[in-house]
């Protein structure tokens, strides 16, 4: 890659893929920090005397509220400032706040630490997506973003696999003496989850900030942020596409968060197995099929677009969701552990396919210096909905609708059975304007 002074960048080159790899690793680590909580439900409940619904709030709105609210000004920085250093600052913050979770002695203290994690992680995706869009041509960006989005499922899977091993190892340790004598095992798990963040900061120091490229491929001066009025004008002109996109992918995200937060605990309660075994089983699905899905989704959309389908990203998402719907209902309700894992396999795979396509759509239709802000609007509207509703709806449905706090299987089936088909319906409404935008703008550049 040539340096910034030349105003050029090696589009689609090896270094571009190296940057995607580093950013994907950062995304993986962010999900480890985010989802380790799902393995610690029982010990935290016992230690802090809280309910399933309060745990759902901790994993959901407690994280998502500041993740989304802070995403707006941070995305504006990503559209006008140095994205590399923004990510480094965010990674440093979420690492420190994950470590701070290990010091929590009350629900309020843990909630504040999780809020800090959310603020730090809010820096990553708008800046990362914007950088990727500057390293790849328009016809390749879906595949690159799909590769980056693998981090969701790799991170979630590694959080469950590594977290399960850490939880099991720590639970058998004698903490009555030594440096960790004042810690509970779940607190040490948070401390262990914080350490990979150091590697994120060091690797980001090797990444070069790319010059900003408009979709025509010409470099732009991004030192001054666009007026917000221009962003609102663009969003108003594309309101049908954006409303359908936000609602559709927001409903998909609700199902994703419900499964990520509650699937291990659901398996533990339904089949009376150790949380480490449940985490390992679901974690293996995430790091294999879940990690494969975004890559397949990006490849599938790129192939469809090359063959002349202008609305490929949304069309592929809808197809995956229609296949997914019956599995999303049946998976949690299977009567045996083997059956549940077998049926959850296509759930994980198909639910992961739209993961990289949602931001790819926004990167394709948005002007360069609006990309982060349009993506942050999606985060604000859709992700806060997903994280607020998904983790809380499952225990709420179990305890209030089905009258049994342990009926997480029924709660998950209900949430998945509603969100997936409704999400497909909303995306179908957005499909036409997206196709029109792609036909008008083309995919080269």
Coordinates of C-alpha atoms in Angstrom, one line a residue:
X1 CA 0.0 0.0 0.0
X2 CA 1.3 3.5 -0.8
X3 CA 1.4 6.1 2.0
X4 CA -1.3 8.6 2.7
X5 CA 0.6 11.5 1.1
X6 CA 0.1 9.9 -2.3
X7 CA -3.6 9.9 -1.9
X8 CA -3.8 6.4 -3.2
X9 CA -4.4 2.9 -1.7
X10 CA -3.8 -0.6 -3.0
X11 CA -7.4 -1.6 -3.5
X12 CA -8.2 -5.3 -2.9
X13 CA -4.5 -6.0 -2.2
X14 CA -2.8 -8.3 0.4
X15 CA -2.3 -5.5 2.9
X16 CA -6.0 -4.7 2.6
X17 CA -6.8 -8.3 3.6
X18 CA -4.3 -8.0 6.5
X19 CA -6.2 -5.0 7.8
X20 CA -9.5 -7.0 7.5
X21 CA -7.8 -9.7 9.5
X22 CA -6.7 -7.3 12.3
X23 CA -10.1 -5.7 12.4
X24 CA -11.8 -9.1 12.5
X25 CA -9.5 -10.1 15.4
X26 CA -10.6 -6.9 17.3
X27 CA -14.2 -7.9 16.6
X28 CA -13.6 -11.4 17.9
X29 CA -12.1 -10.0 21.1
X30 CA -14.9 -7.5 21.6
X31 CA -17.4 -10.4 21.5
X32 CA -15.4 -12.4 24.0
X33 CA -15.6 -9.4 26.4
X34 CA -19.3 -9.0 25.6
X35 CA -20.5 -12.6 25.9
X36 CA -18.5 -14.1 28.7
X37 CA -21.4 -13.0 30.8
X38 CA -23.6 -15.8 29.3
X39 CA -21.4 -18.4 31.0
X40 CA -21.6 -16.7 34.4
X41 CA -25.3 -16.4 34.8
X42 CA -25.7 -18.8 37.8
X43 CA -22.6 -17.8 39.8
X44 CA -23.4 -14.1 39.4
X45 CA -27.1 -14.7 40.3
X46 CA -26.0 -16.4 43.5
X47 CA -23.3 -13.9 44.3
X48 CA -25.2 -10.7 43.7
X49 CA -28.7 -12.1 44.4
X50 CA -30.3 -11.1 41.1
X51 CA -33.0 -12.7 38.8
X52 CA -32.8 -14.0 35.2
X53 CA -34.6 -10.8 34.0
X54 CA -32.0 -8.6 35.7
X55 CA -29.2 -10.7 34.1
X56 CA -31.0 -10.2 30.8
X57 CA -31.0 -6.4 31.4
X58 CA -27.3 -6.6 32.3
X59 CA -26.4 -8.4 29.0
X60 CA -28.9 -6.3 27.0
X61 CA -29.9 -2.7 27.7
X62 CA -27.1 -2.2 30.2
X63 CA -24.6 -2.8 27.5
X64 CA -26.6 -1.6 24.5
X65 CA -27.9 1.8 25.7
X66 CA -24.5 3.4 25.9
X67 CA -23.1 1.3 23.0
X68 CA -25.7 2.8 20.7
X69 CA -25.9 6.3 22.1
X70 CA -22.1 6.8 22.1
X71 CA -22.0 5.2 18.6
X72 CA -23.5 8.4 17.1
X73 CA -20.7 10.9 18.1
X74 CA -18.1 8.3 17.7
X75 CA -19.3 7.5 14.2
X76 CA -19.0 11.2 13.4
X77 CA -15.4 11.0 14.5
X78 CA -14.9 7.9 12.3
X79 CA -16.2 9.9 9.3
X80 CA -13.9 12.8 9.8
X81 CA -11.0 11.7 12.0
X82 CA -8.3 9.1 12.3
X83 CA -10.1 5.7 12.5
X84 CA -7.1 3.7 13.5
X85 CA -6.5 5.8 16.7
X86 CA -10.2 5.8 17.5
X87 CA -10.2 2.0 17.5
X88 CA -7.1 1.9 19.7
X89 CA -8.7 4.2 22.2
X90 CA -11.9 2.2 22.2
X91 CA -10.1 -1.2 22.6
X92 CA -8.1 0.2 25.5
X93 CA -11.3 1.4 27.2
X94 CA -13.3 -1.9 26.8
X95 CA -10.2 -3.9 28.0
X96 CA -10.0 -1.8 31.1
X97 CA -13.7 -2.0 31.8
X98 CA -13.8 -5.8 31.3
X99 CA -11.0 -6.0 33.9
X100 CA -13.0 -3.6 36.1
X101 CA -15.9 -6.1 36.0
X102 CA -13.7 -8.5 38.0
X103 CA -13.8 -5.9 40.9
X104 CA -17.6 -5.6 41.0
X105 CA -19.1 -6.4 44.3
X106 CA -22.7 -5.3 43.5
X107 CA -25.1 -5.4 40.6
X108 CA -24.8 -1.6 40.2
X109 CA -21.0 -1.8 40.0
X110 CA -21.1 -4.6 37.4
X111 CA -23.7 -2.6 35.4
X112 CA -21.4 0.4 35.3
X113 CA -18.5 -1.7 34.2
X114 CA -20.6 -3.2 31.4
X115 CA -21.7 0.2 30.3
X116 CA -18.0 1.1 30.0
X117 CA -17.4 -2.0 27.8
X118 CA -20.3 -0.8 25.6
X119 CA -18.8 2.7 25.2
X120 CA -15.4 1.2 24.2
X121 CA -16.8 -1.2 21.7
X122 CA -19.0 1.5 20.1
X123 CA -15.8 2.8 18.5
X124 CA -15.0 -0.4 16.5
X125 CA -17.7 -1.2 13.9
X126 CA -18.3 2.3 12.4
X127 CA -14.5 2.9 12.1
X128 CA -13.8 -0.6 10.9
X129 CA -16.5 -0.6 8.2
X130 CA -15.4 2.8 6.9
X131 CA -11.8 1.6 6.7
X132 CA -12.7 -1.6 4.9
X133 CA -14.8 0.4 2.4
X134 CA -11.7 2.4 1.6
X135 CA -9.5 -0.7 1.1
X136 CA -11.8 -2.5 -1.3
X137 CA -13.6 -1.7 -4.5
X138 CA -17.4 -1.6 -4.5
X139 CA -17.8 -5.0 -6.1
X140 CA -15.6 -6.6 -3.4
X141 CA -16.7 -4.8 -0.3
X142 CA -19.5 -7.2 0.6
X143 CA -17.1 -10.1 0.7
X144 CA -14.6 -8.1 2.8
X145 CA -17.2 -7.0 5.3
X146 CA -18.6 -10.5 5.4
X147 CA -15.1 -11.7 6.4
X148 CA -14.9 -9.1 9.1
X149 CA -18.3 -10.1 10.4
X150 CA -17.1 -13.6 11.0
X151 CA -15.7 -12.0 14.1
X152 CA -19.2 -12.1 15.7
X153 CA -19.4 -15.8 15.7
X154 CA -15.8 -16.5 16.2
X155 CA -15.8 -14.2 19.1
X156 CA -19.0 -15.7 20.5
X157 CA -17.8 -19.2 20.0
X158 CA -14.4 -18.6 21.5
X159 CA -16.1 -16.8 24.4
X160 CA -18.0 -20.0 25.0
X161 CA -15.2 -22.5 24.3
X162 CA -12.4 -20.6 26.1
X163 CA -14.8 -19.2 28.7
X164 CA -16.1 -22.7 29.5
X165 CA -12.5 -24.0 30.0
X166 CA -11.6 -21.0 32.1
X167 CA -14.8 -21.2 34.2
X168 CA -14.2 -24.9 34.8
X169 CA -10.6 -24.4 35.7
X170 CA -11.2 -21.5 38.0
X171 CA -14.2 -23.2 39.7
X172 CA -11.8 -26.0 40.8
X173 CA -9.1 -23.6 42.2
X174 CA -8.5 -22.9 45.8
X175 CA -8.8 -19.1 46.1
X176 CA -8.5 -19.0 49.9
X177 CA -5.0 -17.8 49.7
X178 CA -2.6 -15.9 47.4
X179 CA -3.1 -12.8 45.2
X180 CA -6.7 -13.8 44.2
X181 CA -8.0 -14.7 47.7
X182 CA -10.6 -11.9 47.6
X183 CA -12.0 -12.9 44.2
X184 CA -15.0 -15.1 43.4
X185 CA -14.4 -17.5 40.4
X186 CA -16.7 -15.5 38.1
X187 CA -14.6 -12.3 38.8
X188 CA -11.5 -14.1 37.7
X189 CA -13.2 -15.1 34.5
X190 CA -13.7 -11.4 33.7
X191 CA -10.1 -10.7 34.4
X192 CA -9.0 -13.5 32.0
X193 CA -11.4 -12.2 29.3
X194 CA -9.8 -8.8 29.4
X195 CA -6.3 -9.9 28.5
X196 CA -6.8 -10.4 24.7
X197 CA -7.6 -6.7 24.4
X198 CA -4.0 -5.9 24.9
X199 CA -3.2 -7.8 21.7
X200 CA -5.8 -5.8 19.8
X201 CA -4.1 -2.5 20.8
X202 CA -0.7 -3.8 19.7
X203 CA -2.0 -5.1 16.4
X204 CA -3.9 -1.9 15.6
X205 CA -0.6 0.0 15.9
X206 CA 0.6 -1.9 12.8
X207 CA -2.5 -0.8 10.7
X208 CA -2.2 2.2 8.4
X209 CA -5.0 4.7 8.1
X210 CA -6.2 4.6 4.5
X211 CA -7.0 7.7 2.5
X212 CA -10.7 8.1 2.1
X213 CA -12.0 7.0 -1.3
X214 CA -15.4 8.1 -2.7
X215 CA -17.1 5.3 -4.6
X216 CA -15.7 6.7 -7.8
X217 CA -12.3 5.8 -6.4
X218 CA -11.0 9.3 -6.1
X219 CA -9.5 10.4 -2.8
X220 CA -11.4 13.0 -0.8
X221 CA -10.4 15.5 1.9
X222 CA -12.1 14.3 5.0
X223 CA -10.7 16.7 7.5
X224 CA -14.0 18.5 7.8
X225 CA -17.1 16.5 8.8
X226 CA -20.2 16.9 6.6
X227 CA -23.0 19.0 8.1
X228 CA -25.6 16.8 9.8
X229 CA -28.2 18.4 7.5
X230 CA -26.7 16.6 4.6
X231 CA -26.8 13.3 6.4
X232 CA -30.4 13.8 7.3
X233 CA -31.2 14.8 3.7
X234 CA -29.6 11.6 2.4
X235 CA -31.5 9.4 4.9
X236 CA -34.8 11.1 4.2
X237 CA -34.3 10.5 0.4
X238 CA -33.7 6.8 1.2
X239 CA -36.2 6.4 4.0
X240 CA -38.0 3.3 2.6
X241 CA -34.7 1.4 2.1
X242 CA -33.3 2.5 5.5
X243 CA -36.5 1.9 7.5
X244 CA -37.0 -1.6 6.0
X245 CA -33.3 -2.3 6.5
X246 CA -33.2 -1.2 10.1
X247 CA -36.3 -3.1 11.1
X248 CA -35.4 -6.2 9.2
X249 CA -31.9 -6.6 10.3
X250 CA -32.8 -5.3 13.8
X251 CA -35.3 -8.3 14.1
X252 CA -32.6 -10.6 12.9
X253 CA -30.2 -9.2 15.5
X254 CA -32.9 -9.7 18.2
X255 CA -32.9 -13.4 17.4
X256 CA -29.1 -13.5 17.3
X257 CA -28.7 -11.9 20.8
X258 CA -31.3 -14.1 22.3
X259 CA -29.5 -17.2 21.1
X260 CA -26.0 -15.9 22.0
X261 CA -26.9 -14.9 25.5
X262 CA -29.3 -17.8 26.5
X263 CA -28.5 -20.9 24.4
X264 CA -25.8 -22.3 26.8
X265 CA -28.0 -21.7 29.9
X266 CA -31.0 -23.1 28.0
X267 CA -29.1 -26.3 27.2
X268 CA -27.9 -26.6 30.8
X269 CA -31.3 -26.3 32.3
X270 CA -33.2 -28.4 29.7
X271 CA -30.8 -31.3 29.8
X272 CA -29.2 -30.9 33.3
X273 CA -25.6 -30.7 32.1
X274 CA -22.7 -28.6 33.4
X275 CA -22.5 -25.1 31.9
X276 CA -19.0 -26.0 30.6
X277 CA -20.5 -28.8 28.5
X278 CA -23.3 -26.6 27.3
X279 CA -20.9 -23.8 26.4
X280 CA -18.6 -26.2 24.6
X281 CA -21.4 -27.7 22.5
X282 CA -22.8 -24.3 21.4
X283 CA -19.4 -22.8 21.1
X284 CA -18.3 -25.4 18.6
X285 CA -21.3 -24.6 16.4
X286 CA -20.5 -20.9 16.6
X287 CA -16.8 -21.2 15.7
X288 CA -17.5 -23.6 12.8
X289 CA -20.9 -23.0 11.1
X290 CA -21.4 -19.5 12.6
X291 CA -18.0 -18.3 11.4
X292 CA -18.6 -19.8 8.0
X293 CA -22.0 -18.1 7.5
X294 CA -20.9 -14.5 7.0
X295 CA -18.2 -15.6 4.6
X296 CA -20.7 -17.7 2.6
X297 CA -23.1 -14.8 2.7
X298 CA -20.6 -12.3 1.3
X299 CA -19.5 -14.8 -1.4
X300 CA -23.0 -15.7 -2.3
X301 CA -24.0 -12.0 -2.6
X302 CA -20.9 -11.1 -4.6
X303 CA -21.6 -14.1 -7.0
X304 CA -25.3 -13.0 -7.4
X305 CA -24.3 -9.4 -8.0
X306 CA -21.7 -10.5 -10.6
X307 CA -24.5 -12.4 -12.4
X308 CA -26.6 -9.3 -12.6
X309 CA -28.7 -9.2 -9.4
X310 CA -28.5 -5.6 -8.2
X311 CA -30.3 -6.3 -4.8
X312 CA -28.1 -9.3 -4.1
X313 CA -27.2 -8.5 -0.4
X314 CA -30.9 -8.2 0.7
X315 CA -32.1 -11.0 -1.6
X316 CA -29.6 -13.4 0.0
X317 CA -30.6 -12.3 3.5
X318 CA -34.3 -13.0 2.8
X319 CA -33.6 -16.4 1.4
X320 CA -31.5 -17.4 4.4
X321 CA -34.2 -16.2 6.8
X322 CA -37.0 -18.1 5.1
X323 CA -35.0 -21.3 5.3
X324 CA -34.1 -20.5 9.0
X325 CA -37.7 -20.0 10.4
X326 CA -38.7 -23.6 11.1
X327 CA -35.3 -24.5 12.6
X328 CA -35.4 -21.4 14.9
X329 CA -38.7 -22.7 16.4
X330 CA -37.8 -26.4 16.5
X331 CA -34.2 -26.2 17.8
X332 CA -34.8 -25.1 21.4
X333 CA -37.7 -27.5 21.7
X334 CA -36.0 -30.8 20.8
X335 CA -36.4 -33.5 23.5
X336 CA -32.8 -34.7 23.6
X337 CA -29.4 -32.9 23.8
X338 CA -28.2 -34.6 20.6
X339 CA -31.3 -33.5 18.7
X340 CA -31.1 -29.9 20.0
X341 CA -27.5 -29.6 18.9
X342 CA -28.2 -31.1 15.5
X343 CA -31.2 -28.7 14.8
X344 CA -29.3 -25.7 16.3
X345 CA -26.6 -26.3 13.7
X346 CA -28.6 -24.9 10.8
X347 CA -29.9 -22.2 13.1
X348 CA -26.4 -20.9 13.8
X349 CA -25.4 -21.1 10.2
X350 CA -28.4 -19.5 8.6
X351 CA -28.7 -16.8 11.3
X352 CA -25.1 -15.8 10.6
X353 CA -25.4 -15.4 6.9
X354 CA -27.1 -11.9 7.0
X355 CA -24.5 -10.7 9.6
X356 CA -22.1 -9.2 7.1
X357 CA -24.7 -8.2 4.6
X358 CA -26.5 -5.7 6.8
X359 CA -23.5 -3.3 7.1
X360 CA -22.5 -4.0 3.5
X361 CA -25.8 -2.7 2.2
X362 CA -25.2 0.6 4.1
X363 CA -21.6 0.9 2.9
X364 CA -22.8 0.4 -0.7
X365 CA -25.5 3.1 -0.7
X366 CA -23.9 5.7 1.6
X367 CA -21.4 8.4 0.5
X368 CA -18.0 8.0 2.0
X369 CA -18.2 10.6 4.8
X370 CA -21.6 9.5 5.8
X371 CA -20.9 5.8 6.1
X372 CA -20.1 5.8 9.8
X373 CA -23.0 8.0 10.7
X374 CA -25.5 6.0 8.7
X375 CA -24.1 2.9 10.3
X376 CA -24.4 4.5 13.7
X377 CA -28.1 5.3 13.0
X378 CA -28.6 1.6 12.2
X379 CA -26.8 0.7 15.5
X380 CA -28.9 3.3 17.4
X381 CA -32.3 2.1 15.9
X382 CA -31.7 -1.6 15.3
X383 CA -28.9 -2.8 17.6
X384 CA -30.4 -1.1 20.7
X385 CA -33.7 -2.9 19.9
X386 CA -31.9 -6.2 19.4
X387 CA -29.9 -6.0 22.6
X388 CA -32.7 -4.5 24.7
X389 CA -35.3 -7.0 23.6
X390 CA -33.4 -10.2 22.7
X391 CA -31.7 -11.0 26.0
X392 CA -34.6 -9.8 28.1
X393 CA -37.5 -11.3 26.1
X394 CA -36.4 -14.9 26.6
X395 CA -36.5 -15.0 30.4
X396 CA -39.5 -12.7 30.4
X397 CA -41.4 -15.1 28.1
X398 CA -40.3 -18.1 30.2
X399 CA -41.3 -16.6 33.6
X400 CA -44.3 -14.5 32.6
X401 CA -45.9 -16.2 29.6
X402 CA -45.0 -19.8 30.3
X403 CA -45.0 -19.5 34.1
X404 CA -41.6 -21.2 34.6
X405 CA -38.3 -19.4 34.9
X406 CA -36.6 -22.6 33.6
X407 CA -38.7 -22.6 30.4
X408 CA -35.9 -20.8 28.4
X409 CA -36.4 -23.3 25.6
X410 CA -40.0 -22.1 25.0
X411 CA -38.9 -18.5 25.3
X412 CA -36.2 -18.9 22.7
X413 CA -38.5 -20.7 20.3
X414 CA -41.1 -17.8 20.7
X415 CA -38.5 -15.1 20.1
X416 CA -36.9 -16.8 17.1
X417 CA -40.3 -17.8 15.6
X418 CA -41.5 -14.2 15.6
X419 CA -38.4 -12.3 14.8
X420 CA -37.1 -14.3 11.8
X421 CA -40.2 -14.2 9.5
X422 CA -41.0 -10.7 10.5
X423 CA -37.4 -9.7 9.7
X424 CA -37.7 -11.3 6.2
X425 CA -40.9 -9.4 5.6
X426 CA -39.3 -6.0 6.5
X427 CA -36.3 -6.7 4.2
X428 CA -38.6 -7.6 1.4
X429 CA -40.0 -4.1 1.7
X430 CA -36.5 -2.6 1.5
X431 CA -35.4 -4.8 -1.4
X432 CA -36.8 -2.8 -4.3
X433 CA -35.3 0.6 -3.4
X434 CA -31.9 -1.1 -2.7
X435 CA -32.0 -2.6 -6.2
X436 CA -32.9 0.7 -7.7
X437 CA -30.0 2.4 -5.9
X438 CA -27.5 -0.3 -7.1
X439 CA -28.8 0.0 -10.7
X440 CA -28.3 3.8 -10.6
X441 CA -24.9 3.7 -9.0
X442 CA -23.3 0.5 -10.3
X443 CA -20.9 -1.7 -8.3
X444 CA -17.5 -0.8 -9.8
X445 CA -15.2 1.8 -8.3

